[in-house]
């Protein structure tokens, strides 16, 4: 089955700096890659996603890049703010047996230091 | 913003008690999911449903059971809670025409003492 690895597990950056979180996946048939932000005591919230026919997508301070050949995708947060502090999960999605299977990464705890 | 609700948000119960975690969504989504997540850890799929009267086990074995009698409702039940069931349980749903976006509820924190 699909295996998603996420690095780093923890990340501390100074406010205003950029943060990059990287994920790799194993199944080349995966075609959808969402990123979720989970704040303390809350459920994960989708922040950005990318499909396999696109190499890069940007939404204000957040961007995601996808390299299908290397099977890795990354989340980039620029001009980080304290409210960006949270746990971020990447995921890879694939159709399997009529069911859209989503495999999550292990999460990255981002701390933005004011 | 997705409308998916979980109750209770926080619950502490004694060993051996029966508990049902409620999950409701008002979006008419056909696919619903239950994930288990220990603090700071990854998400594990324990149950999913394609629609009414459809339930399947997920990747992580769980002693819980689910039912899907109505589209909007996907409750999870533990017949006899144990301390090993202490965890956060996240309900999620996905619409057929929303691409692949999964929407999560706020989670139910269960502590079994």
mmCIF file of N, CA and C in Angstrom, chain A residues 31-32 36 38 41-46 49 51 89 93 95 97-102 104-106, chain B residues 1 9-10 33 35 37 41-43 45 48 50 59 88 90 94 99-102 104-106 109:
data_model
loop_
_atom_site.group_PDB
_atom_site.id
_atom_site.type_symbol
_atom_site.label_atom_id
_atom_site.label_comp_id
_atom_site.label_asym_id
_atom_site.label_seq_id
_atom_site.Cartn_x
_atom_site.Cartn_y
_atom_site.Cartn_z
ATOM 1 N N UNK A 31 -2.745 10.557 -6.852
ATOM 2 C CA UNK A 31 -3.017 11.671 -7.748
ATOM 3 C C UNK A 31 -3.547 12.922 -7.066
ATOM 4 N N UNK A 32 -3.610 12.897 -5.749
ATOM 5 C CA UNK A 32 -4.132 14.058 -5.039
ATOM 6 C C UNK A 32 -3.397 14.182 -3.725
ATOM 7 N N UNK A 36 -3.043 19.492 5.587
ATOM 8 C CA UNK A 36 -3.956 19.869 6.656
ATOM 9 C C UNK A 36 -3.193 20.550 7.784
ATOM 10 N N UNK A 38 -3.576 21.390 11.843
ATOM 11 C CA UNK A 38 -4.335 21.015 13.028
ATOM 12 C C UNK A 38 -3.841 21.834 14.219
ATOM 13 N N UNK A 41 -6.249 20.922 20.047
ATOM 14 C CA UNK A 41 -7.624 20.665 20.455
ATOM 15 C C UNK A 41 -8.654 20.747 19.361
ATOM 16 N N UNK A 42 -8.211 20.839 18.115
ATOM 17 C CA UNK A 42 -9.141 20.944 16.999
ATOM 18 C C UNK A 42 -8.888 19.857 15.968
ATOM 19 N N UNK A 43 -9.840 19.710 15.063
ATOM 20 C CA UNK A 43 -9.662 18.763 13.985
ATOM 21 C C UNK A 43 -8.822 19.354 12.871
ATOM 22 N N UNK A 44 -8.233 18.521 12.021
ATOM 23 C CA UNK A 44 -7.432 19.031 10.900
ATOM 24 C C UNK A 44 -8.283 19.826 9.931
ATOM 25 N N UNK A 45 -7.716 20.888 9.422
ATOM 26 C CA UNK A 45 -8.391 21.728 8.448
ATOM 27 C C UNK A 45 -7.568 21.765 7.172
ATOM 28 N N UNK A 46 -8.211 21.559 6.043
ATOM 29 C CA UNK A 46 -7.521 21.624 4.759
ATOM 30 C C UNK A 46 -7.037 23.040 4.499
ATOM 31 N N UNK A 49 -4.212 22.132 -1.447
ATOM 32 C CA UNK A 49 -4.072 20.805 -2.045
ATOM 33 C C UNK A 49 -3.529 20.947 -3.459
ATOM 34 N N UNK A 51 -3.105 18.589 -7.282
ATOM 35 C CA UNK A 51 -3.398 17.375 -8.031
ATOM 36 C C UNK A 51 -2.203 17.021 -8.899
ATOM 37 N N UNK A 89 -0.138 18.186 8.498
ATOM 38 C CA UNK A 89 -0.131 16.828 7.954
ATOM 39 C C UNK A 89 -0.209 16.887 6.431
ATOM 40 N N UNK A 93 -3.396 10.580 -1.900
ATOM 41 C CA UNK A 93 -4.689 9.951 -2.140
ATOM 42 C C UNK A 93 -4.663 9.166 -3.439
ATOM 43 N N UNK A 95 -7.089 5.991 -5.769
ATOM 44 C CA UNK A 95 -8.241 5.114 -5.899
ATOM 45 C C UNK A 95 -7.778 3.675 -5.754
ATOM 46 N N UNK A 97 -9.742 -0.183 -5.293
ATOM 47 C CA UNK A 97 -10.924 -1.007 -5.070
ATOM 48 C C UNK A 97 -12.196 -0.209 -4.990
ATOM 49 N N UNK A 98 -12.305 0.863 -5.772
ATOM 50 C CA UNK A 98 -13.497 1.688 -5.763
ATOM 51 C C UNK A 98 -13.556 2.660 -4.610
ATOM 52 N N UNK A 99 -12.522 2.743 -3.855
ATOM 53 C CA UNK A 99 -12.504 3.612 -2.688
ATOM 54 C C UNK A 99 -11.313 4.550 -2.774
ATOM 55 N N UNK A 100 -11.551 5.830 -2.480
ATOM 56 C CA UNK A 100 -10.476 6.814 -2.483
ATOM 57 C C UNK A 100 -9.722 6.677 -1.167
ATOM 58 N N UNK A 101 -8.534 6.107 -1.216
ATOM 59 C CA UNK A 101 -7.767 5.849 0.000
ATOM 60 C C UNK A 101 -6.817 7.010 0.253
ATOM 61 N N UNK A 102 -6.872 7.544 1.438
ATOM 62 C CA UNK A 102 -6.018 8.663 1.831
ATOM 63 C C UNK A 102 -5.039 8.182 2.885
ATOM 64 N N UNK A 104 -2.074 9.490 5.401
ATOM 65 C CA UNK A 104 -1.523 10.692 6.009
ATOM 66 C C UNK A 104 -0.066 10.504 6.396
ATOM 67 N N UNK A 105 0.674 11.587 6.358
ATOM 68 C CA UNK A 105 2.015 11.598 6.921
ATOM 69 C C UNK A 105 1.939 11.633 8.424
ATOM 70 N N UNK A 106 3.094 11.612 9.058
ATOM 71 C CA UNK A 106 3.153 11.517 10.517
ATOM 72 C C UNK A 106 3.049 12.866 11.211
ATOM 73 N N UNK B 1 -15.804 26.294 4.333
ATOM 74 C CA UNK B 1 -16.005 25.788 5.695
ATOM 75 C C UNK B 1 -17.022 24.659 5.677
ATOM 76 N N UNK B 9 -17.304 16.671 22.803
ATOM 77 C CA UNK B 9 -15.950 17.091 22.486
ATOM 78 C C UNK B 9 -14.959 16.459 23.455
ATOM 79 N N UNK B 10 -15.337 16.390 24.710
ATOM 80 C CA UNK B 10 -14.473 15.818 25.743
ATOM 81 C C UNK B 10 -15.316 14.919 26.637
ATOM 82 N N UNK B 33 -15.955 9.053 7.504
ATOM 83 C CA UNK B 33 -14.797 8.343 8.026
ATOM 84 C C UNK B 33 -14.658 8.597 9.529
ATOM 85 N N UNK B 35 -11.373 8.544 12.180
ATOM 86 C CA UNK B 35 -9.942 8.399 12.391
ATOM 87 C C UNK B 35 -9.664 8.413 13.890
ATOM 88 N N UNK B 37 -6.603 9.319 16.614
ATOM 89 C CA UNK B 37 -5.346 10.053 16.670
ATOM 90 C C UNK B 37 -4.919 10.228 18.122
ATOM 91 N N UNK B 41 0.253 12.618 17.281
ATOM 92 C CA UNK B 41 0.603 11.484 16.426
ATOM 93 C C UNK B 41 -0.204 11.502 15.133
ATOM 94 N N UNK B 42 0.117 10.540 14.287
ATOM 95 C CA UNK B 42 -0.533 10.497 12.978
ATOM 96 C C UNK B 42 -1.979 10.020 13.079
ATOM 97 N N UNK B 43 -2.696 10.200 12.001
ATOM 98 C CA UNK B 43 -4.097 9.816 11.908
ATOM 99 C C UNK B 43 -4.208 8.385 11.401
ATOM 100 N N UNK B 45 -7.024 5.531 10.097
ATOM 101 C CA UNK B 45 -8.400 5.266 9.691
ATOM 102 C C UNK B 45 -8.908 4.004 10.376
ATOM 103 N N UNK B 48 -14.945 3.453 7.762
ATOM 104 C CA UNK B 48 -15.436 4.349 6.737
ATOM 105 C C UNK B 48 -16.747 3.834 6.175
ATOM 106 N N UNK B 50 -19.437 4.254 2.637
ATOM 107 C CA UNK B 50 -19.695 4.799 1.304
ATOM 108 C C UNK B 50 -21.037 5.517 1.249
ATOM 109 N N UNK B 59 -7.809 0.879 8.252
ATOM 110 C CA UNK B 59 -6.476 0.280 8.301
ATOM 111 C C UNK B 59 -6.089 -0.167 9.696
ATOM 112 N N UNK B 88 -8.040 10.532 20.759
ATOM 113 C CA UNK B 88 -8.917 11.466 20.085
ATOM 114 C C UNK B 88 -9.515 10.757 18.873
ATOM 115 N N UNK B 90 -11.616 11.387 15.396
ATOM 116 C CA UNK B 90 -11.976 12.424 14.435
ATOM 117 C C UNK B 90 -12.911 11.857 13.383
ATOM 118 N N UNK B 94 -16.724 13.396 2.967
ATOM 119 C CA UNK B 94 -16.285 13.865 1.647
ATOM 120 C C UNK B 94 -17.466 13.805 0.690
ATOM 121 N N UNK B 99 -14.187 16.805 -5.551
ATOM 122 C CA UNK B 99 -12.836 16.335 -5.799
ATOM 123 C C UNK B 99 -12.484 15.337 -4.735
ATOM 124 N N UNK B 100 -11.407 15.559 -4.045
ATOM 125 C CA UNK B 100 -10.999 14.610 -3.027
ATOM 126 C C UNK B 100 -10.941 15.226 -1.638
ATOM 127 N N UNK B 101 -11.512 16.369 -1.466
ATOM 128 C CA UNK B 101 -11.381 17.077 -0.201
ATOM 129 C C UNK B 101 -12.119 16.368 0.916
ATOM 130 N N UNK B 102 -11.424 16.101 1.982
ATOM 131 C CA UNK B 102 -12.006 15.517 3.188
ATOM 132 C C UNK B 102 -12.134 16.617 4.227
ATOM 133 N N UNK B 104 -12.926 17.552 8.184
ATOM 134 C CA UNK B 104 -12.885 16.950 9.510
ATOM 135 C C UNK B 104 -13.769 17.706 10.497
ATOM 136 N N UNK B 105 -14.293 16.953 11.468
ATOM 137 C CA UNK B 105 -14.937 17.572 12.611
ATOM 138 C C UNK B 105 -13.880 18.026 13.603
ATOM 139 N N UNK B 106 -14.332 18.570 14.738
ATOM 140 C CA UNK B 106 -13.421 19.113 15.728
ATOM 141 C C UNK B 106 -12.798 18.026 16.606
ATOM 142 N N UNK B 109 -12.417 13.944 22.316
ATOM 143 C CA UNK B 109 -11.338 13.457 23.178
ATOM 144 C C UNK B 109 -11.940 12.513 24.209
#
